[in-house]
CSV table of C-alpha atoms in Angstrom, one decimal:
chain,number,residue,atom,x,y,z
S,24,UNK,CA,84.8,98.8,78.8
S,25,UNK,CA,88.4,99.2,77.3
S,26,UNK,CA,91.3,100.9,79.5
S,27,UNK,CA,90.4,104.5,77.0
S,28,UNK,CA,87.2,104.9,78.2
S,29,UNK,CA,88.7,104.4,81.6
S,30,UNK,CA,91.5,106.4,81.4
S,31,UNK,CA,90.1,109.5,82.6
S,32,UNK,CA,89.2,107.6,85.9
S,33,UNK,CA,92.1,108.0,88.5
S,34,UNK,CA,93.1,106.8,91.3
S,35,UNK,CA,92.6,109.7,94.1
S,36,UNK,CA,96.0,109.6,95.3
S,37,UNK,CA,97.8,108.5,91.8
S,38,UNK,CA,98.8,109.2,88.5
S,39,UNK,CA,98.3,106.1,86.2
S,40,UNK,CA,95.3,104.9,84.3
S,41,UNK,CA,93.2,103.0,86.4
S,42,UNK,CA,92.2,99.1,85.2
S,43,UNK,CA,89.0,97.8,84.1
S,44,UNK,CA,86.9,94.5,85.3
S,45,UNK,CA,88.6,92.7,82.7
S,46,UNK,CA,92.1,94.3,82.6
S,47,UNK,CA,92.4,93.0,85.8
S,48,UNK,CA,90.8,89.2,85.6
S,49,UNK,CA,93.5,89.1,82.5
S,50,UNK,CA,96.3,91.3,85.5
S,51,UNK,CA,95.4,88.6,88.2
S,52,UNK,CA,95.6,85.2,85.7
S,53,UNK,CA,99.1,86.7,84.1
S,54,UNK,CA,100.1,87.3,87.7
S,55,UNK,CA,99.5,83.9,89.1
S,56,UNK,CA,100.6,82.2,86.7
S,57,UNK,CA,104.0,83.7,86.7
S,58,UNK,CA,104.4,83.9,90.4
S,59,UNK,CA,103.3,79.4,90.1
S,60,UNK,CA,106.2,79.5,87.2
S,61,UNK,CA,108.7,81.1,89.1
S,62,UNK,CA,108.1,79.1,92.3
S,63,UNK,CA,108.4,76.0,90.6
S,64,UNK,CA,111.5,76.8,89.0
S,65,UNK,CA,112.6,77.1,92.7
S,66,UNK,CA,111.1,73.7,93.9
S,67,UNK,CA,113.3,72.7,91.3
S,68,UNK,CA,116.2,74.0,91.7
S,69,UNK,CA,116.3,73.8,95.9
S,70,UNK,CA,115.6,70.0,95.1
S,71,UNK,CA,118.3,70.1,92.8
S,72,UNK,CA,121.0,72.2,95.3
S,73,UNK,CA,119.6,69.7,97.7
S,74,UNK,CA,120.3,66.5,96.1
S,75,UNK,CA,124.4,67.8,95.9
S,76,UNK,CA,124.8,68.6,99.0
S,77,UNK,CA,127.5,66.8,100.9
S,78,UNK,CA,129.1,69.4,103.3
S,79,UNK,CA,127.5,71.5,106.3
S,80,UNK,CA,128.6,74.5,104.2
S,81,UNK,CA,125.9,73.3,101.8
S,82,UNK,CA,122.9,73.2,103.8
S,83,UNK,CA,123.5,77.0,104.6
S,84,UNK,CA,124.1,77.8,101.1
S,85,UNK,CA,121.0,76.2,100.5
S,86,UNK,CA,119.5,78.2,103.3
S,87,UNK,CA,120.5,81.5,102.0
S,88,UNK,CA,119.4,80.5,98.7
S,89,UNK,CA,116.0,79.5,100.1
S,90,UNK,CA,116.1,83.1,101.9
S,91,UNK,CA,117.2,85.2,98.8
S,92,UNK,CA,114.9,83.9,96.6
S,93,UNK,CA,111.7,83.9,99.0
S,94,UNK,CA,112.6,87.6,99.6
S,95,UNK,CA,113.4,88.2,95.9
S,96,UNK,CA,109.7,87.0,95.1
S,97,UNK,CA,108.0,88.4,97.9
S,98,UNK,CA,109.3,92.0,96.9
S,99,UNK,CA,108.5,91.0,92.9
S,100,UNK,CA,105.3,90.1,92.9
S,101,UNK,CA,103.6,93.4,94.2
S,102,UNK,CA,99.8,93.2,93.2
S,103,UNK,CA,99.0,96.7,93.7
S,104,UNK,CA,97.6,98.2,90.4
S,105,UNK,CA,100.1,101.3,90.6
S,106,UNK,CA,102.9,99.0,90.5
S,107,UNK,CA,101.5,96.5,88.3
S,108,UNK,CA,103.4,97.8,84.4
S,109,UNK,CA,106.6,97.9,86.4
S,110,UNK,CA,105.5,93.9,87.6
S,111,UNK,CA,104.7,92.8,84.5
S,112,UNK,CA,107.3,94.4,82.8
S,113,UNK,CA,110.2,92.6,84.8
S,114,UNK,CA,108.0,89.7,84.7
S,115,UNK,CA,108.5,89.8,81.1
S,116,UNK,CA,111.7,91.0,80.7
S,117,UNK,CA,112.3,87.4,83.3
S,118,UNK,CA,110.2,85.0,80.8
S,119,UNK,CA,108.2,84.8,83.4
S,120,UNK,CA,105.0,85.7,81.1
S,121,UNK,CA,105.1,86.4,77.7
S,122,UNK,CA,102.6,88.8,75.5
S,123,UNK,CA,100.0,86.3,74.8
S,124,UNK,CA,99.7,86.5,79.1
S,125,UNK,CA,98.9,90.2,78.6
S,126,UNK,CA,96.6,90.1,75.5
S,127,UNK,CA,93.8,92.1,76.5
S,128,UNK,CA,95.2,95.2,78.5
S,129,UNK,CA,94.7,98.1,76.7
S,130,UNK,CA,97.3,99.7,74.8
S,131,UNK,CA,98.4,102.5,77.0
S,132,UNK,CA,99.2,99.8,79.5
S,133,UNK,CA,101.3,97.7,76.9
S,134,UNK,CA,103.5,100.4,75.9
S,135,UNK,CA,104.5,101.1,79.3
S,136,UNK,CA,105.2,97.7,80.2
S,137,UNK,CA,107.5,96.6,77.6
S,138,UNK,CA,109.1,99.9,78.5
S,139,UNK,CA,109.9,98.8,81.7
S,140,UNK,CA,110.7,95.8,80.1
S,141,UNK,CA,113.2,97.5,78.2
S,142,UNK,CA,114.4,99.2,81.4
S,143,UNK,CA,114.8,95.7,83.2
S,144,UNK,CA,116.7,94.3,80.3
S,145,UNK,CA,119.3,97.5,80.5
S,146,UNK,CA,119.9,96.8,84.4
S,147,UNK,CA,120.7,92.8,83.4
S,148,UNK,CA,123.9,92.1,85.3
S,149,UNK,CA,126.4,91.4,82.5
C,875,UNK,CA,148.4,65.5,134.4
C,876,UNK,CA,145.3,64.5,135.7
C,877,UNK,CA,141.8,67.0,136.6
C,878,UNK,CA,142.8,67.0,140.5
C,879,UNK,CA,146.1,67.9,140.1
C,880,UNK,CA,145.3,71.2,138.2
C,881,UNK,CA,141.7,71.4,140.4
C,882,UNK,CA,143.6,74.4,142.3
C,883,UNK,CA,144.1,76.1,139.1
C,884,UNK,CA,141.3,78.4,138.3
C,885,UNK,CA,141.0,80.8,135.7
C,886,UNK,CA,141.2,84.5,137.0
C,887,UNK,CA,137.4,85.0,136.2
C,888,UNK,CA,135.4,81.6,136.8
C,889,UNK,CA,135.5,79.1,139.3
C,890,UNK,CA,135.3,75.9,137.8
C,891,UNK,CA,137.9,73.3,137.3
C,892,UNK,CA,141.2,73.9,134.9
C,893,UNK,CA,141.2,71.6,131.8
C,894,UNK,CA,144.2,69.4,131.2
C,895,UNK,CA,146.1,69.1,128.2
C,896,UNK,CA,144.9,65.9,127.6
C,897,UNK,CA,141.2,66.6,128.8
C,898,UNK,CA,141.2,69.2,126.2
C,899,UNK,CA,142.5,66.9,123.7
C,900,UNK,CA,139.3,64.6,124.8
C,901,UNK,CA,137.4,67.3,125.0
C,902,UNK,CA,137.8,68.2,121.0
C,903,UNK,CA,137.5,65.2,119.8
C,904,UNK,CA,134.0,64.4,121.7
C,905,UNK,CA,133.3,67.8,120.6
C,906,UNK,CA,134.0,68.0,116.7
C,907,UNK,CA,132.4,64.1,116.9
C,908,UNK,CA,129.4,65.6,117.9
C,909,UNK,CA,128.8,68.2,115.8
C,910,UNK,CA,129.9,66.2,112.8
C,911,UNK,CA,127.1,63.3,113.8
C,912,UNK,CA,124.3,66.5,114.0
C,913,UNK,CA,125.8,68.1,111.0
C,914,UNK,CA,125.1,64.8,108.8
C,915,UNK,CA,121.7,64.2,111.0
C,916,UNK,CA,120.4,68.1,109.3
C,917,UNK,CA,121.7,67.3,105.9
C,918,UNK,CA,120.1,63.5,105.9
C,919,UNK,CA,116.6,65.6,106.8
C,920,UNK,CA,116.9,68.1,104.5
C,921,UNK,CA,117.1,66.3,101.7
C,922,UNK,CA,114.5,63.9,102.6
C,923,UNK,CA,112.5,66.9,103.2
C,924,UNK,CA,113.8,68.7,99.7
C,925,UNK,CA,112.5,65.5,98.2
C,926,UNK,CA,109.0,65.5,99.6
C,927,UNK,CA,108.6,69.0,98.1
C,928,UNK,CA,105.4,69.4,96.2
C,929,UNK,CA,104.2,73.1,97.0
C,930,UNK,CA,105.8,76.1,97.6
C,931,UNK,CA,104.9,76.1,101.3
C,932,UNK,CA,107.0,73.2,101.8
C,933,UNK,CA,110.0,75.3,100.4
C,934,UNK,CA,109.7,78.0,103.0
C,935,UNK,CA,109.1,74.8,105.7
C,936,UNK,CA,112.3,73.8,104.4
C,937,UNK,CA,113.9,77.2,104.7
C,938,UNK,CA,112.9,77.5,108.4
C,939,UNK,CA,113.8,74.2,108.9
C,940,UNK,CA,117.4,75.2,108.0
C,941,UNK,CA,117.5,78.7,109.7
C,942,UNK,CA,116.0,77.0,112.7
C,943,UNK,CA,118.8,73.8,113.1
C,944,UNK,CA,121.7,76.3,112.3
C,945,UNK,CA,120.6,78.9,114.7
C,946,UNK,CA,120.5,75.5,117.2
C,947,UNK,CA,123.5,74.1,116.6
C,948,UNK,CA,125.5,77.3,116.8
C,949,UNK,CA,124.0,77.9,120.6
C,950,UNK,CA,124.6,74.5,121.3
C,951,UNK,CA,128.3,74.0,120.2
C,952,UNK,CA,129.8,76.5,122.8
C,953,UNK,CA,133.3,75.5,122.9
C,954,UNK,CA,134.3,77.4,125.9
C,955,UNK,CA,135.8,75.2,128.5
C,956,UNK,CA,133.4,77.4,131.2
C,957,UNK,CA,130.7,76.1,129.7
C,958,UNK,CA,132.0,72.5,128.6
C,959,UNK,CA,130.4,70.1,131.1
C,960,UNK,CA,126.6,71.5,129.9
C,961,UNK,CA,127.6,71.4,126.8
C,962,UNK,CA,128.7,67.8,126.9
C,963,UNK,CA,125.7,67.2,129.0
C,964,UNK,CA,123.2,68.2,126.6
C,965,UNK,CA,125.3,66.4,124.1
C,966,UNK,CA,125.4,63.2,126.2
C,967,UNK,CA,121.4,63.1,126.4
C,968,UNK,CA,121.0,63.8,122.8
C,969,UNK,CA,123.1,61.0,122.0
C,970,UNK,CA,124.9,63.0,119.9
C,971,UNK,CA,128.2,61.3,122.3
C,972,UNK,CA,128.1,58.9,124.6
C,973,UNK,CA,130.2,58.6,128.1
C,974,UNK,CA,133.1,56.8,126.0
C,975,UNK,CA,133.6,59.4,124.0
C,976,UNK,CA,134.5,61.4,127.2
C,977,UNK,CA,137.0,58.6,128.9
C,978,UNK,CA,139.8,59.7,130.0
C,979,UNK,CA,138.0,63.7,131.5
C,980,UNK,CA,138.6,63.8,135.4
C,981,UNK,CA,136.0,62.3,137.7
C,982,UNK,CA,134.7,66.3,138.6
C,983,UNK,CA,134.0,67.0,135.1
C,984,UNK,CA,132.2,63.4,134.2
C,985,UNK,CA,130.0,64.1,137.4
C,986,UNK,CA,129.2,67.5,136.6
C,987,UNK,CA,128.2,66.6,132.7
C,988,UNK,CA,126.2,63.5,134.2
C,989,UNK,CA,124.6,65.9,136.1
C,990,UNK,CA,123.6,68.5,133.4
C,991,UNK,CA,122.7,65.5,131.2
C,992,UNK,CA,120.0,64.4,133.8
C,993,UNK,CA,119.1,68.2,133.8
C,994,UNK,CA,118.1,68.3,130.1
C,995,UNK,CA,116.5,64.9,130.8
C,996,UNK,CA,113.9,66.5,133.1
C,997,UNK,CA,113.1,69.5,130.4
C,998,UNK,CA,112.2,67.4,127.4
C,999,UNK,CA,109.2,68.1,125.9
C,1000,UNK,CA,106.7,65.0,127.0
């Protein structure tokens, strides 16, 4: 089954193509993976911000750090499959996965999420 | 000035004992002492516990680790001189000060902070 000959299916209550058996074992591994990336890079660095500390000012920067990013990620990583090209593409956008994560999602899927992608990479702060 | 000689001295809105100038003075020092000793205490733990970081639960351990001392420490550290003698008492049984930190503070006030620090004594946890 390729996404096509799924791509009359829809969701009830939504708009978007929905994903085959294999789309999403590919969806879920490109997923995990990233979210395991991401949260080591934060092991890292809170070890790292850790490590420096020497004033009460920065344990609570620490702390807010620790906050931001665990809200940052819990809002990010949003498995549900009607919001999973706008994941993958900020994912993306992020080097957080790169194409070869994706290979395997159909085409229609693709396009729209490097064009997220390419709407993430316009909201970059400067 | 010594604690009894300003003992008739209340403030408009509370009824326990004036603080002298140099009882203040005391009082700060035993104070900032304190928080300074805790302060170092949170930052020696977190990064022992920053360096014993190996998944990503540990991270968010960490995190409420932090939001949980800070919310602590600013209950604790209430320096309004209505509330001093608990304070100190707490402070005493935590051996975050000890009574020489507080020579010099009339007889009332090192009765009353005895007194609170046997208090705090009887609600450890077992």
């Amino acid at each position: 089954m390729n996404s096509s000959s799924v791509s009359q299916h829809r969701y009830p209550h939504q708009n978007e193509p929905a994903w085959s058996k294999s789309e999403k074992a590919i969806a879920r591994k490109a997923f995990d993976a990233a979210l395991e990336r991401e949260l080591q890079e934060v092991i890292r660095e809170a070890k790292q911000k850790a490590g420096q500390i020497k004033e009460p000012e920065d344990l609570w920067d620490l702390e807010h750090y620790l906050t931001q990013r665990r809200g940052e990620i819990d809002r990010k990583y949003d498995y549900r499959y009607s919001q999973l090209d706008l994941v993958f593409g900020r994912l993306l956008r992020e080097k957080w996965i790169d194409e070869e994560d994706l290979r395997g999602l159909g085409e229609d899927k693709l396009r729209a999420i490097r064009s997220y992608a390419k709407f993430f990479a316009g909201t970059d702060p400067a």
